[in-house]
mmCIF file of C-alpha atoms in Angstrom:
data_model
loop_
_atom_site.group_PDB
_atom_site.id
_atom_site.type_symbol
_atom_site.label_atom_id
_atom_site.label_comp_id
_atom_site.label_asym_id
_atom_site.label_seq_id
_atom_site.Cartn_x
_atom_site.Cartn_y
_atom_site.Cartn_z
ATOM 1 C CA MET A 520 22.858 58.025 32.121
ATOM 2 C CA LYS A 521 22.806 61.700 33.091
ATOM 3 C CA ILE A 522 23.616 62.129 36.784
ATOM 4 C CA ALA A 523 23.320 65.302 38.875
ATOM 5 C CA MET A 524 24.966 64.975 42.288
ATOM 6 C CA TRP A 525 23.923 67.645 44.792
ATOM 7 C CA SER A 526 25.695 68.512 48.001
ATOM 8 C CA GLY A 527 27.083 71.353 50.092
ATOM 9 C CA PRO A 528 30.790 72.106 50.396
ATOM 10 C CA ARG A 529 33.269 69.970 52.426
ATOM 11 C CA ASN A 530 30.962 67.005 51.868
ATOM 12 C CA LEU A 531 33.110 64.341 50.117
ATOM 13 C CA SER A 532 31.760 65.747 46.865
ATOM 14 C CA THR A 533 35.142 66.043 45.151
ATOM 15 C CA ALA A 534 36.081 62.483 46.113
ATOM 16 C CA MET A 535 32.747 61.327 44.751
ATOM 17 C CA MET A 536 33.365 63.254 41.547
ATOM 18 C CA TYR A 537 36.757 61.508 41.243
ATOM 19 C CA SER A 538 35.040 58.181 41.915
ATOM 20 C CA PHE A 539 32.524 58.646 39.116
ATOM 21 C CA GLY A 540 35.166 60.154 36.879
ATOM 22 C CA SER A 541 37.346 57.047 37.349
ATOM 23 C CA ARG A 542 34.701 54.952 35.561
ATOM 24 C CA GLY A 543 35.841 56.353 32.234
ATOM 25 C CA ASP A 544 32.324 56.287 30.767
ATOM 26 C CA LEU A 545 30.984 59.650 32.030
ATOM 27 C CA ALA A 546 31.752 63.230 31.010
ATOM 28 C CA VAL A 547 32.299 65.186 34.238
ATOM 29 C CA TRP A 548 31.601 68.878 34.909
ATOM 30 C CA ASP A 549 32.723 70.316 38.232
ATOM 31 C CA GLU A 550 30.272 72.885 39.763
ATOM 32 C CA PRO A 551 28.977 74.328 36.512
ATOM 33 C CA PHE A 552 27.018 77.162 38.149
ATOM 34 C CA TYR A 553 29.848 78.483 40.334
ATOM 35 C CA GLY A 554 30.797 81.338 38.024
ATOM 36 C CA ALA A 555 27.163 82.400 37.646
ATOM 37 C CA TYR A 556 26.699 82.291 41.394
ATOM 38 C CA LEU A 557 29.723 84.500 42.027
ATOM 39 C CA ALA A 558 28.732 86.926 39.259
ATOM 40 C CA GLU A 559 25.180 87.220 40.523
ATOM 41 C CA THR A 560 25.924 87.603 44.223
ATOM 42 C CA GLY A 561 29.201 89.539 44.129
ATOM 43 C CA ILE A 562 30.295 87.404 47.104
ATOM 44 C CA ALA A 563 33.983 87.245 47.940
ATOM 45 C CA HIS A 564 35.228 83.632 47.619
ATOM 46 C CA PRO A 565 38.783 82.360 47.396
ATOM 47 C CA MET A 566 40.007 82.601 43.792
ATOM 48 C CA ARG A 567 36.903 84.530 42.794
ATOM 49 C CA GLU A 568 38.591 86.345 39.889
ATOM 50 C CA GLU A 569 40.044 83.114 38.475
ATOM 51 C CA VAL A 570 36.605 81.501 38.538
ATOM 52 C CA LEU A 571 34.938 84.488 36.843
ATOM 53 C CA ALA A 572 37.654 84.546 34.171
ATOM 54 C CA THR A 573 37.343 80.854 33.254
ATOM 55 C CA TRP A 574 33.786 79.686 34.133
ATOM 56 C CA PRO A 575 30.505 80.682 32.518
ATOM 57 C CA THR A 576 28.992 83.628 34.389
ATOM 58 C CA SER A 577 25.457 83.314 32.980
ATOM 59 C CA ALA A 578 23.198 80.658 34.484
ATOM 60 C CA GLU A 579 21.252 80.511 31.230
ATOM 61 C CA ALA A 580 24.468 79.770 29.308
ATOM 62 C CA VAL A 581 25.294 76.981 31.759
ATOM 63 C CA ALA A 582 21.826 75.458 31.350
ATOM 64 C CA GLN A 583 22.150 75.638 27.573
ATOM 65 C CA LYS A 584 25.532 73.886 27.688
ATOM 66 C CA ILE A 585 24.192 71.169 29.970
ATOM 67 C CA ALA A 586 21.397 70.566 27.465
ATOM 68 C CA THR A 587 23.980 69.845 24.763
ATOM 69 C CA MET A 588 25.903 67.273 26.835
ATOM 70 C CA GLY A 589 25.495 63.609 25.948
ATOM 71 C CA ASP A 590 23.641 60.858 27.734
ATOM 72 C CA ALA A 591 26.724 59.879 29.737
ATOM 73 C CA THR A 592 27.172 62.921 31.974
ATOM 74 C CA PHE A 593 28.046 63.548 35.637
ATOM 75 C CA LEU A 594 27.518 66.976 37.177
ATOM 76 C CA LYS A 595 28.890 67.866 40.589
ATOM 77 C CA LEU A 596 26.580 70.569 41.889
ATOM 78 C CA MET A 597 26.624 72.774 44.972
ATOM 79 C CA SER A 598 23.099 73.346 46.267
ATOM 80 C CA PHE A 599 23.797 76.933 47.373
ATOM 81 C CA HIS A 600 24.860 77.900 43.828
ATOM 82 C CA MET A 601 21.280 77.618 42.595
ATOM 83 C CA LEU A 602 19.951 81.098 43.218
ATOM 84 C CA PRO A 603 16.265 81.963 42.802
ATOM 85 C CA GLY A 604 15.560 82.410 39.118
ATOM 86 C CA PHE A 605 18.385 80.208 37.917
ATOM 87 C CA PRO A 606 17.054 77.860 35.207
ATOM 88 C CA MET A 607 16.185 74.311 36.318
ATOM 89 C CA ALA A 608 14.381 72.891 33.291
ATOM 90 C CA TRP A 609 17.567 70.990 32.360
ATOM 91 C CA ALA A 610 17.239 68.913 35.552
ATOM 92 C CA GLY A 611 14.254 66.977 34.255
ATOM 93 C CA GLY A 612 16.453 64.715 32.162
ATOM 94 C CA PHE A 613 18.797 63.804 35.040
ATOM 95 C CA THR A 614 18.995 61.144 37.749
ATOM 96 C CA HIS A 615 19.612 63.000 40.983
ATOM 97 C CA ILE A 616 21.819 61.963 43.907
ATOM 98 C CA HIS A 617 21.924 63.887 47.187
ATOM 99 C CA LEU A 618 25.155 63.613 49.180
ATOM 100 C CA LEU A 619 24.891 64.257 52.924
ATOM 101 C CA ARG A 620 27.383 64.849 55.725
ATOM 102 C CA HIS A 621 26.673 65.831 59.315
ATOM 103 C CA PRO A 622 26.731 69.634 59.485
ATOM 104 C CA ALA A 623 29.063 69.680 62.526
ATOM 105 C CA ARG A 624 31.725 68.086 60.338
ATOM 106 C CA VAL A 625 30.941 70.376 57.396
ATOM 107 C CA ILE A 626 31.179 73.540 59.509
ATOM 108 C CA ALA A 627 34.411 72.462 61.200
ATOM 109 C CA SER A 628 35.976 71.664 57.794
ATOM 110 C CA TYR A 629 34.652 74.775 56.028
ATOM 111 C CA THR A 630 35.969 77.234 58.625
ATOM 112 C CA ARG A 631 39.486 75.945 58.024
ATOM 113 C CA LYS A 632 39.191 77.276 54.452
ATOM 114 C CA ARG A 633 36.917 80.303 54.814
ATOM 115 C CA GLU A 634 35.897 82.068 58.030
ATOM 116 C CA ARG A 635 32.421 82.724 59.432
ATOM 117 C CA PRO A 636 30.222 80.764 57.014
ATOM 118 C CA THR A 637 26.491 81.519 56.778
ATOM 119 C CA ALA A 638 23.699 78.972 56.484
ATOM 120 C CA ARG A 639 23.657 79.519 52.699
ATOM 121 C CA ASP A 640 27.409 78.942 52.452
ATOM 122 C CA ILE A 641 26.982 75.337 53.578
ATOM 123 C CA GLY A 642 23.752 74.753 51.667
ATOM 124 C CA PHE A 643 21.678 72.383 53.820
ATOM 125 C CA GLU A 644 18.459 74.358 53.541
ATOM 126 C CA GLU A 645 18.923 74.826 49.806
ATOM 127 C CA GLN A 646 19.665 71.130 49.382
ATOM 128 C CA LEU A 647 16.460 70.158 51.151
ATOM 129 C CA ALA A 648 14.501 72.370 48.760
ATOM 130 C CA LEU A 649 16.328 70.809 45.821
ATOM 131 C CA PHE A 650 15.608 67.313 47.127
ATOM 132 C CA GLU A 651 11.916 68.145 47.209
ATOM 133 C CA ALA A 652 12.082 69.482 43.631
ATOM 134 C CA CYS A 653 14.509 66.847 42.274
ATOM 135 C CA PRO A 654 14.115 63.709 44.394
ATOM 136 C CA GLY A 655 16.666 60.938 44.296
ATOM 137 C CA PRO A 656 18.665 58.717 46.587
ATOM 138 C CA VAL A 657 20.283 60.350 49.623
ATOM 139 C CA ILE A 658 23.541 58.806 50.721
ATOM 140 C CA ASP A 659 25.459 59.653 53.890
ATOM 141 C CA THR A 660 29.196 60.187 53.507
ATOM 142 C CA ALA A 661 29.777 58.361 56.789
ATOM 143 C CA GLU A 662 28.514 55.180 55.146
ATOM 144 C CA ILE A 663 30.731 55.733 52.092
ATOM 145 C CA ARG A 664 33.838 56.245 54.217
ATOM 146 C CA ALA A 665 33.053 53.254 56.452
ATOM 147 C CA ASP A 666 32.720 50.853 53.521
ATOM 148 C CA PRO A 667 33.165 52.496 50.083
ATOM 149 C CA SER A 668 32.604 49.313 48.042
ATOM 150 C CA ARG A 669 29.359 48.392 49.744
ATOM 151 C CA ALA A 670 27.977 51.954 49.780
ATOM 152 C CA LEU A 671 28.812 52.702 46.138
ATOM 153 C CA GLN A 672 27.455 49.354 44.927
ATOM 154 C CA LYS A 673 24.218 50.115 46.760
ATOM 155 C CA LEU A 674 24.055 53.596 45.236
ATOM 156 C CA CYS A 675 24.718 52.307 41.713
ATOM 157 C CA ALA A 676 22.001 49.686 42.127
ATOM 158 C CA GLU A 677 19.590 52.359 43.390
ATOM 159 C CA ILE A 678 20.030 54.500 40.261
ATOM 160 C CA GLY A 679 20.393 51.633 37.789
ATOM 161 C CA LEU A 680 24.062 52.286 36.935
ATOM 162 C CA PRO A 681 26.340 49.299 36.368
ATOM 163 C CA TRP A 682 28.925 48.974 39.115
ATOM 164 C CA HIS A 683 32.595 49.558 38.206
ATOM 165 C CA GLU A 684 35.252 48.682 40.763
ATOM 166 C CA ALA A 685 37.330 51.486 39.250
ATOM 167 C CA MET A 686 35.151 53.850 41.322
ATOM 168 C CA LEU A 687 37.122 52.902 44.437
ATOM 169 C CA ALA A 688 40.462 54.493 43.371
ATOM 170 C CA TRP A 689 42.021 57.274 41.370
ATOM 171 C CA PRO A 690 45.534 58.579 40.756
ATOM 172 C CA ALA A 691 46.858 61.255 43.127
ATOM 173 C CA GLY A 692 47.010 64.827 41.865
ATOM 174 C CA PRO A 693 44.747 67.207 39.972
ATOM 175 C CA LYS A 694 42.245 65.932 37.428
ATOM 176 C CA PRO A 695 41.492 67.412 34.005
ATOM 177 C CA PHE A 696 37.911 68.117 35.009
ATOM 178 C CA ASP A 697 38.811 69.984 38.241
ATOM 179 C CA GLY A 698 37.437 73.505 38.557
ATOM 180 C CA VAL A 699 39.988 76.307 38.507
ATOM 181 C CA TRP A 700 39.449 76.736 42.303
ATOM 182 C CA ALA A 701 40.999 73.307 42.967
ATOM 183 C CA PRO A 702 44.321 74.654 44.350
ATOM 184 C CA HIS A 703 42.525 76.295 47.247
ATOM 185 C CA TRP A 704 39.866 73.687 48.064
ATOM 186 C CA TYR A 705 41.120 70.301 46.809
ATOM 187 C CA ASP A 706 44.556 69.903 48.371
ATOM 188 C CA ALA A 707 43.605 66.947 50.592
ATOM 189 C CA VAL A 708 41.774 65.021 47.880
ATOM 190 C CA HIS A 709 44.699 65.668 45.503
ATOM 191 C CA ARG A 710 46.883 63.764 47.922
ATOM 192 C CA SER A 711 44.437 60.864 48.025
ATOM 193 C CA THR A 712 44.128 57.783 45.843
ATOM 194 C CA GLY A 713 40.794 56.622 47.282
ATOM 195 C CA PHE A 714 38.229 57.335 49.954
ATOM 196 C CA ALA A 715 39.487 58.209 53.421
ATOM 197 C CA SER A 716 38.754 55.904 56.345
ATOM 198 C CA ALA A 717 35.823 56.332 58.718
ATOM 199 C CA GLU A 718 35.671 59.563 60.691
ATOM 200 C CA GLY A 719 35.901 59.839 64.467
ATOM 201 C CA PRO A 720 33.505 61.528 66.904
ATOM 202 C CA LEU A 721 31.659 64.671 65.832
ATOM 203 C CA PRO A 722 33.606 67.893 66.435
ATOM 204 C CA GLU A 723 32.392 70.086 69.272
ATOM 205 C CA LEU A 724 31.392 73.560 68.001
ATOM 206 C CA VAL A 725 31.090 76.742 70.053
ATOM 207 C CA GLY A 726 29.853 80.301 69.565
ATOM 208 C CA GLU A 727 28.782 81.257 66.073
ATOM 209 C CA GLU A 728 29.618 77.808 64.744
ATOM 210 C CA SER A 729 27.319 76.185 67.311
ATOM 211 C CA ALA A 730 24.507 78.604 66.405
ATOM 212 C CA LEU A 731 24.983 77.779 62.743
ATOM 213 C CA LEU A 732 24.776 74.091 63.514
ATOM 214 C CA ALA A 733 21.468 74.621 65.354
ATOM 215 C CA ARG A 734 20.135 76.574 62.360
ATOM 216 C CA VAL A 735 20.845 73.940 59.719
ATOM 217 C CA LEU A 736 20.351 70.764 61.758
ATOM 218 C CA PRO A 737 16.615 70.497 60.957
ATOM 219 C CA ALA A 738 17.313 70.481 57.245
ATOM 220 C CA TYR A 739 20.017 67.873 57.658
ATOM 221 C CA GLU A 740 17.684 65.690 59.744
ATOM 222 C CA ALA A 741 14.919 65.980 57.160
ATOM 223 C CA LEU A 742 17.274 64.808 54.430
ATOM 224 C CA ALA A 743 18.738 62.079 56.620
ATOM 225 C CA ARG A 744 15.323 60.451 56.907
ATOM 226 C CA HIS A 745 15.611 59.563 53.212
ATOM 227 C CA THR A 746 19.077 57.923 53.221
ATOM 228 C CA ILE A 747 19.296 54.676 51.329
#
């Protein structure tokens, strides 16, 4: 099965990538369009030069490489990386999963790594558009963290993928399929050996962060109506 998992940043996406990677029957590619996104936008991201030096910087080249991957493939994709004009024909052969986390939690987590995010930086509006173009099951990270076994078994059943209990754990430390940006973004998940426990109350945001929450909340709510 070819699986494309879409999300924004700080959204349990790396833990989910480790979960699917732990199965041992899927080739994993971490954020294939990241280099092309940075090259196209010129945006300053942590470890930008390292990404540009090691990742494909042409969206067309990425799409061509995806097309050559086998039938057992897992792509971890950031919704905001898919700029207008980036090729999407490759997506027709994939089963799509949409990972969702409350934007208050995303914003609070993101700002600890990179200041003053924009709506595009956290990708909710872009993910809603991708869901409409590439529909598939939407799963809330709160449900995964509350009961990983139950949530992942439900997700696997939804997409017709055999359940593997190996998806519940992984060894601590970096993984061979990590993107080069892992030292900046993945420190917490590198310390983990499985999914973290359920989260507490939503963080309270103020100022610019509160305004950003108000901006993206409608897109989050529209996606949340489709959770499995």
